[in-house]
Coordinates of C-alpha atoms in Angstrom, one line a residue:
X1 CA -148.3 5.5 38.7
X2 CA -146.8 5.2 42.3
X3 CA -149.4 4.5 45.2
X4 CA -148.5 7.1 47.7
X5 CA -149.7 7.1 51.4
X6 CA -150.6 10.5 52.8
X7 CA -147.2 10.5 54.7
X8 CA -143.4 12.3 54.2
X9 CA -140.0 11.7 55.5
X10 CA -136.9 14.4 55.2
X11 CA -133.4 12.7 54.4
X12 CA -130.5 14.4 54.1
X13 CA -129.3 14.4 50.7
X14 CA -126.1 12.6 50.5
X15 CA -125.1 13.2 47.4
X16 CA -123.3 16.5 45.8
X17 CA -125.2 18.8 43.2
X18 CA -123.4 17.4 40.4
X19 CA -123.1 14.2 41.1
X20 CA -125.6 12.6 38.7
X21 CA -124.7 9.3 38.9
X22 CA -125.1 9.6 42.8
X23 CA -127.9 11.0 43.0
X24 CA -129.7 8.4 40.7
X25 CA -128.7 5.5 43.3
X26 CA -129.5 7.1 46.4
X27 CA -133.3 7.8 44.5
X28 CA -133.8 4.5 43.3
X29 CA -132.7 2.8 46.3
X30 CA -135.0 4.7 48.8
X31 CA -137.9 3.5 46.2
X32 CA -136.8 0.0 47.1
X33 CA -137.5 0.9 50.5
X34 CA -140.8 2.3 49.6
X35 CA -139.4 6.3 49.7
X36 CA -140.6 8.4 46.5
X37 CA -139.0 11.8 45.8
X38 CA -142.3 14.1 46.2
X39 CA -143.4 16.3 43.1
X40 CA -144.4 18.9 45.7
X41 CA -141.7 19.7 48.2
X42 CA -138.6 18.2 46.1
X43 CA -135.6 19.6 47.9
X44 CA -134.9 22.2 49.7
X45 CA -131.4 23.1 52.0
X46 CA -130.0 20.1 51.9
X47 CA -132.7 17.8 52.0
X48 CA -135.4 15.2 50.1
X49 CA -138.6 15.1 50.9
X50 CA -140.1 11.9 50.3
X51 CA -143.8 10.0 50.2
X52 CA -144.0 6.7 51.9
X53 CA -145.7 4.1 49.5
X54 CA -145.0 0.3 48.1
X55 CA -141.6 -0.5 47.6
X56 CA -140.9 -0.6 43.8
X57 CA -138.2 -0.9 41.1
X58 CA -138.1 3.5 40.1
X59 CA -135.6 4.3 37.4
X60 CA -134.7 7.8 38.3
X61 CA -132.6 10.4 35.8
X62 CA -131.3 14.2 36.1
X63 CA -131.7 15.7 32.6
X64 CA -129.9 19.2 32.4
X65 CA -131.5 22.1 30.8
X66 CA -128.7 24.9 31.5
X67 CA -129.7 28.6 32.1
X68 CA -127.4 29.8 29.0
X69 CA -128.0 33.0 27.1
X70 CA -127.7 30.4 24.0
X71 CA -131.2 29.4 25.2
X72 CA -133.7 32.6 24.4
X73 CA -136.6 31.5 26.7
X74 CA -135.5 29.1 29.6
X75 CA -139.2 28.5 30.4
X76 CA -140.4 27.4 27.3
X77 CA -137.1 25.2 26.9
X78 CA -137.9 23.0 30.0
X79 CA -141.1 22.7 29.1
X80 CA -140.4 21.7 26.2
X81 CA -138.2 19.1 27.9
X82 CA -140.3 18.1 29.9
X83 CA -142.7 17.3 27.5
X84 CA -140.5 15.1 25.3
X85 CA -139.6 13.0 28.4
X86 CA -143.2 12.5 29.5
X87 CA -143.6 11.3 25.5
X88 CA -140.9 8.9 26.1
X89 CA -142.7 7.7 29.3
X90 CA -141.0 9.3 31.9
X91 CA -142.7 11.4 34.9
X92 CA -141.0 14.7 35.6
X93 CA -141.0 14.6 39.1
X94 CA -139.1 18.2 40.4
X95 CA -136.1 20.2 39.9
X96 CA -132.6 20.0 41.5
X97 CA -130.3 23.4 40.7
X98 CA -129.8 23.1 36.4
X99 CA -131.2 19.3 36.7
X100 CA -135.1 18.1 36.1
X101 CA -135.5 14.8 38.2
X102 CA -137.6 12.3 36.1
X103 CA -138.4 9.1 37.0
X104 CA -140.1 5.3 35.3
X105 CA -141.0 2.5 36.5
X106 CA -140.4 0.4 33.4
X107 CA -137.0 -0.9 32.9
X108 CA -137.8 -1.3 28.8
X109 CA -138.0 2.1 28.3
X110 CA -135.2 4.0 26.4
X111 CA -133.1 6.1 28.5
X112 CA -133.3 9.9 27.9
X113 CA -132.0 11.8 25.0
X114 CA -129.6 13.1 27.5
X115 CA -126.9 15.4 25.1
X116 CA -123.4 14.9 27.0
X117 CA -122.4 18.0 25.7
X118 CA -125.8 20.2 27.3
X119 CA -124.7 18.2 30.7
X120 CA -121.0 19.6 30.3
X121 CA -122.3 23.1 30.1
X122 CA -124.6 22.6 32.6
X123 CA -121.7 21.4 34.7
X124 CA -119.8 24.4 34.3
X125 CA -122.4 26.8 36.3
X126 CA -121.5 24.3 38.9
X127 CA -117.9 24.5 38.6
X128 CA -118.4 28.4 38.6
X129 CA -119.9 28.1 41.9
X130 CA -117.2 25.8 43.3
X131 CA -114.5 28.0 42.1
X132 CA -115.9 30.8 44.3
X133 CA -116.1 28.6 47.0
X134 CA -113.0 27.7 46.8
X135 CA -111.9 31.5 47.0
X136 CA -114.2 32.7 49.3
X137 CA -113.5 29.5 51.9
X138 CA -110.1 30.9 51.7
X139 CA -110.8 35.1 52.0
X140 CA -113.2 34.2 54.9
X141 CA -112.0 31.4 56.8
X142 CA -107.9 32.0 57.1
X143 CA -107.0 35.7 54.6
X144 CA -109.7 37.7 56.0
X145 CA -109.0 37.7 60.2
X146 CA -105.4 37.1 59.5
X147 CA -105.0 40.3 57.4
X148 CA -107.3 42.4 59.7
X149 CA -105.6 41.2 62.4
X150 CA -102.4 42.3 61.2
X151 CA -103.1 45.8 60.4
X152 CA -103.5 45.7 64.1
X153 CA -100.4 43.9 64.8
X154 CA -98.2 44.2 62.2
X155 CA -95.6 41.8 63.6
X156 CA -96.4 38.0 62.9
X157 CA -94.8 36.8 65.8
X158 CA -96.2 39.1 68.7
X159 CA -99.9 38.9 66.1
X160 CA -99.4 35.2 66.6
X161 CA -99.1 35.5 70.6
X162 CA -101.5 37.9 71.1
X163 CA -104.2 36.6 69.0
X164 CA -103.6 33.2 70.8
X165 CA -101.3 30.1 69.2
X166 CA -104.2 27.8 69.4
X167 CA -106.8 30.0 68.2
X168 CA -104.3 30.5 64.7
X169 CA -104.1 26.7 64.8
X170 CA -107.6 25.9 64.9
X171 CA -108.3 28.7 62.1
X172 CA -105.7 26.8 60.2
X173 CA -107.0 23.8 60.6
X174 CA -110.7 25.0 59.6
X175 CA -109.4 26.6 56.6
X176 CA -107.5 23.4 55.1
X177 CA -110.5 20.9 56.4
X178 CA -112.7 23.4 54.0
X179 CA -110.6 24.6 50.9
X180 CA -109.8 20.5 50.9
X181 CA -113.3 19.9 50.5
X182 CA -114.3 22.2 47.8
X183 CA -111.1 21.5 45.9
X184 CA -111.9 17.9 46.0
X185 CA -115.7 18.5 44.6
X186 CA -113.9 20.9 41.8
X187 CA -111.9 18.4 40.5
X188 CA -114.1 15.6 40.7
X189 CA -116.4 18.2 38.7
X190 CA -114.1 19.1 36.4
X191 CA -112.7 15.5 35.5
X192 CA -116.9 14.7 34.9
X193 CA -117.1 18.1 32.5
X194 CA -114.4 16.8 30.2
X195 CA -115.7 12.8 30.3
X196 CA -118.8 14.5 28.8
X197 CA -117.0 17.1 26.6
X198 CA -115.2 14.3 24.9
X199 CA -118.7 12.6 24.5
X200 CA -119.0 10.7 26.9
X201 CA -122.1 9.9 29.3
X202 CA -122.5 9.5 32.6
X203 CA -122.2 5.7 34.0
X204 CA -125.6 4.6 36.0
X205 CA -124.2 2.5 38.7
X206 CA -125.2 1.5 42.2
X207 CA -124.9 3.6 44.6
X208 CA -121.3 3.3 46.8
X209 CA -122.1 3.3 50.6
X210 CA -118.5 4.1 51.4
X211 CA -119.1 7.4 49.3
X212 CA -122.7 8.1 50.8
X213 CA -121.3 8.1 54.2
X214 CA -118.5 10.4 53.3
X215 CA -120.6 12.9 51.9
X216 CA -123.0 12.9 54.5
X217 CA -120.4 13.0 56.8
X218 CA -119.2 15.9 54.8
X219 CA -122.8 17.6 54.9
X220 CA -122.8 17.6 59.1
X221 CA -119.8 18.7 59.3
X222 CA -119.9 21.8 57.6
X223 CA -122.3 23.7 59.2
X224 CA -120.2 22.6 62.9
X225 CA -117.0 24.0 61.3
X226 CA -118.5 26.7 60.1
X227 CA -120.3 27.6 63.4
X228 CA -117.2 27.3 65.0
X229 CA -115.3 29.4 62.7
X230 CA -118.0 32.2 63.5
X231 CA -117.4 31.8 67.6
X232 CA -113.6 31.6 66.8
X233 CA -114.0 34.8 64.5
X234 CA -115.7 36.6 67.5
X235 CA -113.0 35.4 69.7
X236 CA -110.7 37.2 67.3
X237 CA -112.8 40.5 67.5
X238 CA -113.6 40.2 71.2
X239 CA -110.7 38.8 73.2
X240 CA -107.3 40.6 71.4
X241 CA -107.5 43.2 73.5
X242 CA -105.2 41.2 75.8
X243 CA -105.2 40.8 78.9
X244 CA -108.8 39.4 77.6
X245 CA -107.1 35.5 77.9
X246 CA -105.5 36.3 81.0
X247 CA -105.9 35.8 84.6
X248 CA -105.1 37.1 88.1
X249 CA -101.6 35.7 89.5
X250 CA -100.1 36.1 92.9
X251 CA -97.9 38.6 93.1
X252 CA -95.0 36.1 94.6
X253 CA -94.9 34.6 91.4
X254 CA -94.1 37.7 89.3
X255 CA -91.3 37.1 87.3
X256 CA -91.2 40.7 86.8
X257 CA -90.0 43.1 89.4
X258 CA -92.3 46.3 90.0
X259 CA -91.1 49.6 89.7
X260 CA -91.2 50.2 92.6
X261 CA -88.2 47.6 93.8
X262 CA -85.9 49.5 91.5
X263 CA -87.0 53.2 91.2
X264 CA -87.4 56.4 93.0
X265 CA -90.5 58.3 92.3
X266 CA -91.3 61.8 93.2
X267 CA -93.2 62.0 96.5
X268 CA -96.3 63.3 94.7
X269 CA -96.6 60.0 93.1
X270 CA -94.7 57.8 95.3
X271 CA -97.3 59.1 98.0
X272 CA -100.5 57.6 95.4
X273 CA -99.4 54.5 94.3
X274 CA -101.9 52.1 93.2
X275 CA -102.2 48.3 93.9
X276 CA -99.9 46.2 91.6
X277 CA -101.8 43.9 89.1
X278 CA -100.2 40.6 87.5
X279 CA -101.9 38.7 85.1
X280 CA -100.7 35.4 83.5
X281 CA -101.9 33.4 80.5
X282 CA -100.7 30.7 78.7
X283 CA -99.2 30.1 74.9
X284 CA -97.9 26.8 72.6
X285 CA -94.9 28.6 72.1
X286 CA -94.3 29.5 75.3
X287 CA -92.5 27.5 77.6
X288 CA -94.3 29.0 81.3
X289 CA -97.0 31.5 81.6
X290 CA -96.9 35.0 80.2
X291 CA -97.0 37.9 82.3
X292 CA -98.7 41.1 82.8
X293 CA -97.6 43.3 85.4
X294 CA -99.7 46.8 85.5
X295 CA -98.4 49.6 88.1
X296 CA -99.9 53.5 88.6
X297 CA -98.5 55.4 90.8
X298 CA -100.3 59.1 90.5
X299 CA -99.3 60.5 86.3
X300 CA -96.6 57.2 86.6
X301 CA -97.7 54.3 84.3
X302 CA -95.5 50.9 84.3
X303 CA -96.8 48.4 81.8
X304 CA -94.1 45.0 81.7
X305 CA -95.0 41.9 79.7
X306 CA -92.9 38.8 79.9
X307 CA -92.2 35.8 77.5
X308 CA -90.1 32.7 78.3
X309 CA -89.9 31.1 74.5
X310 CA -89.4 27.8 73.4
X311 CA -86.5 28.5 71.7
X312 CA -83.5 31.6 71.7
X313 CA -84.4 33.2 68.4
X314 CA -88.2 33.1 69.0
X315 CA -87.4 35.5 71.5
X316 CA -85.1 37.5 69.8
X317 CA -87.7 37.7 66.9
X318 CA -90.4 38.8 70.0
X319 CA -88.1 41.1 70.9
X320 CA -87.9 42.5 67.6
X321 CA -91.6 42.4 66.5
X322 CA -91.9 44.9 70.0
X323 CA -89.9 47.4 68.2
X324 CA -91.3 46.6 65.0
X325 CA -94.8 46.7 65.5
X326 CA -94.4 50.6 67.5
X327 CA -92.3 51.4 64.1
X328 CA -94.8 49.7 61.6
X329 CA -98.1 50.1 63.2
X330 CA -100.8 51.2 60.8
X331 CA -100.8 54.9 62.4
X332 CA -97.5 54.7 63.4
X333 CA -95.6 56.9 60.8
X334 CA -98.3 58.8 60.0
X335 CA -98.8 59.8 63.9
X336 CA -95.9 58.9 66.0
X337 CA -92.2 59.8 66.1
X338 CA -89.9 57.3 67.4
X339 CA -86.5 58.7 69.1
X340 CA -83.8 56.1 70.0
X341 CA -82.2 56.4 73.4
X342 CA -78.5 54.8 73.8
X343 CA -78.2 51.9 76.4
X344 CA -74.7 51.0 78.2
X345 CA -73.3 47.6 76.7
X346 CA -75.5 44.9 78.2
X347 CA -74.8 41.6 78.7
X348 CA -78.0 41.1 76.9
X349 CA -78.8 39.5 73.8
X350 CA -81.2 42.3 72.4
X351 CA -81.6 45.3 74.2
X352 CA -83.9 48.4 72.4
X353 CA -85.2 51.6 74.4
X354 CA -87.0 54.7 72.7
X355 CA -89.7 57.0 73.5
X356 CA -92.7 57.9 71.0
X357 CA -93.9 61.4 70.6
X358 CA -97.5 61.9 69.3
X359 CA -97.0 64.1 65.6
X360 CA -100.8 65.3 65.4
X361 CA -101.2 65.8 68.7
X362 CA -97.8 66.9 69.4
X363 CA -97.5 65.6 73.1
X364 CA -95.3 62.7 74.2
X365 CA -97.0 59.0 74.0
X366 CA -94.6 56.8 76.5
X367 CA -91.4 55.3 76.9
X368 CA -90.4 51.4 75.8
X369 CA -88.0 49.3 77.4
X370 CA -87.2 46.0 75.6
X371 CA -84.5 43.3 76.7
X372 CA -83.8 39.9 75.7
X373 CA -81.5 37.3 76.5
X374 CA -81.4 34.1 75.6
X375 CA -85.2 32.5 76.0
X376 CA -86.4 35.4 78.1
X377 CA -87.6 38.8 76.5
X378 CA -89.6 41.4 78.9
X379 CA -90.9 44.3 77.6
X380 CA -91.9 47.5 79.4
X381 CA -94.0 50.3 78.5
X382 CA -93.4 53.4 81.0
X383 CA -95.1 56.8 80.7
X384 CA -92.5 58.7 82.3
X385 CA -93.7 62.6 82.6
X386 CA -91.4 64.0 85.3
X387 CA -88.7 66.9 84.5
X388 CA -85.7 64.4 85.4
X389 CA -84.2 62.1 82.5
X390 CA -85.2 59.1 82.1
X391 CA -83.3 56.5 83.7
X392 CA -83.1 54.2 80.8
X393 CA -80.0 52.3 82.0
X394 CA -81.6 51.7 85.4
X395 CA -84.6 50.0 84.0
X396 CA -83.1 48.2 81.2
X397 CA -80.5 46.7 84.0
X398 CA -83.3 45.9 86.2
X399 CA -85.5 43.8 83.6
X400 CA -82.3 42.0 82.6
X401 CA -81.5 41.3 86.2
X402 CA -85.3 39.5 86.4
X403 CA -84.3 37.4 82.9
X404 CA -81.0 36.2 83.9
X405 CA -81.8 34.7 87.1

């Protein structure tokens, strides 16, 4: 028997559930430094507990009594078990997932009737679990929030934008740190299923530091990307709303010219106009800031974003992903109709202009403006509720005027 002192230590457990041959070394070599696996607290999330004692020589070994419906009474089996390794001298010490943890402190003793094929189906609970890992990592972490996200944006380029460039990046990023990680365990699980299937057994070997520290690396860092997919998740569900990532500008800096500079209102409204708001925020694929500029003038409503892209086509896609997301939106056909209105030739790259008219509620739902030329694209939304047309031409010459300087 072990002398233990009335003493415990927690370690993080280095090693992965299936990794006998791991978990062996990293037993027997805290035994060395006087740390025995306790019978009473074993493991639990993540972690050994241990009883400080002598440092000894321990032998320990993961027998694996799987939880198949080939086995009638699982109880009874590991008892059973249990009770032909404490015949062959070994102490059962605790449990770990479909393994019993035994240990010895005699190195004559035979090693365990340990059937390579029990392991292997053992083993495959494991790689079970892995497997939905591996698909779940993926729903959660990237599929999930992208797809929600679009069913709200259904353009990728203006999703992408809007969502935030870096904030798709870093979801990216999380995703492939974490499906690389569980794909890695699966296949390292399911080369050790078929070493045992072909009758095999697994290798006792000392432990490899290089591969301790990699898994406890491993272990810390995925409850940090986790948390930080969570906060990035809420990020998602909290600050889409744009102008959420966006700050007051000065004025002087607008890029965008108010509606004032270029239209005549009725004196009704022209008589209550509201202060002018610009906002500006900042994007990877932008080259400068993106602006907001917000006008109200009485029932008059001017809404303008603009985009100077990295490159001509991404703003010619922009441009198109306006017009596609009021055509595609997830309520859009179902609630809106969309009426084209002809512009003048422009010496534009991109030029679209419509109106939407609310179906189910039957009144009208705004006017939208969109020009682009070259890396430029500005979009206005205008609610427009007056008896006269609407001077489409006007504004759409106006916005391209503000590009093309």
């Amino acid at each position: 028997m072990i002398k233990l002192w009335k003493k415990e230590r927690w370690l993080l457990v280095p090693c992965p559930d299936y990794d006998v041959a791991a978990m062996e070394a990293w037993l027997e070599q805290q035994a060395q430094k006087g740390l025995f696996l306790s019978a009473e607290n074993g493991f639990f999330l993540g972690f050994a507990c241990f009883e400080v004692g002598s440092p000894k020589h321990v032998r320990y070994r993961l027998d694996a009594v799987p939880k198949e419906k080939v086995f009638a009474d699982f109880p009874e089996n590991k008892a059973s078990a249990i009770e032909l390794a404490q015949e062959m001298g070994w102490e059962f010490v605790t449990e770990r997932g479909v393994f019993l943890v035994y240990r010895c402190m005699d190195d004559t003793l035979p090693e365990l009737n340990t059937d390579p094929a029990v392991q292997a189906m053992s083993l495959k609970r494991i790689q079970s679990t892995l497997s939905n890992r591996i698909f779940l990592t993926f729903w959660y972490f990237f599929l999930y929030p992208v797809l929600s996200f679009a069913l709200r944006f259904p353009a990728v380029l203006l999703s992408v934008l809007t969502a935030g460039t870096l904030r798709i990046c870093v979801l990216l990023f999380l995703t492939i740190v974490e499906l690389t990680g569980a794909v890695r365990d699966w296949r390292r699980l399911r080369k050790l299923r078929n070493h045992l299937q072909a009758g095999g057994r697994i290798e006792h070997t000392p432990e490899n530091p290089g591969w301790t520290k990699r898994s406890v690396a491993e272990k810390i860092a995925h409850p940090i990307l986790t948390a930080l997919w969570i906060a990035l998740l809420i990020s998602f569900v909290v600050k889409t709303g744009n102008p959420s990532r966006s700050t007051p500008a000065d004025l002087s800096a607008s890029p965008i010219p108010a509606a004032s500079s270029f239209l005549t209102l009725p004196q009704t409204d022209a008589g209550e106009r509201d202060e002018l708001t610009l906002l500006s925020r900042s994007d990877l694929l932008a080259q400068g800031n993106i602006y907001t500029l917000e006008e109200r003038a009485g029932s008059f409503r001017y809404d303008a974003e603009y985009y100077d892209m990295r490159t001509p086509w991404l703003a010619k896609w922009l441009a198109d992903d306006f017009a596609r997301y009021d055509a595609r939106g997830i309520f859009s056909s179902r609630t809106y109709r969309i009426t084209s209105l002809d512009l003048p030739a422009l010496d534009a790259d991109t030029a679209y202009c419509y109106f939407l008219h609310d179906t189910r509620r039957g009144h009208y739902w705004g006017h939208r403006v969109i020009v682009q030329k070259s890396c430029k694209v500005v979009s206005a939304d205008i609610w427009w509720t007056y008896d006269s047309d609407f001077p489409a031409e006007t504004i759409a010459r106006a916005l391209l005027a503000a590009i093309s300087e």
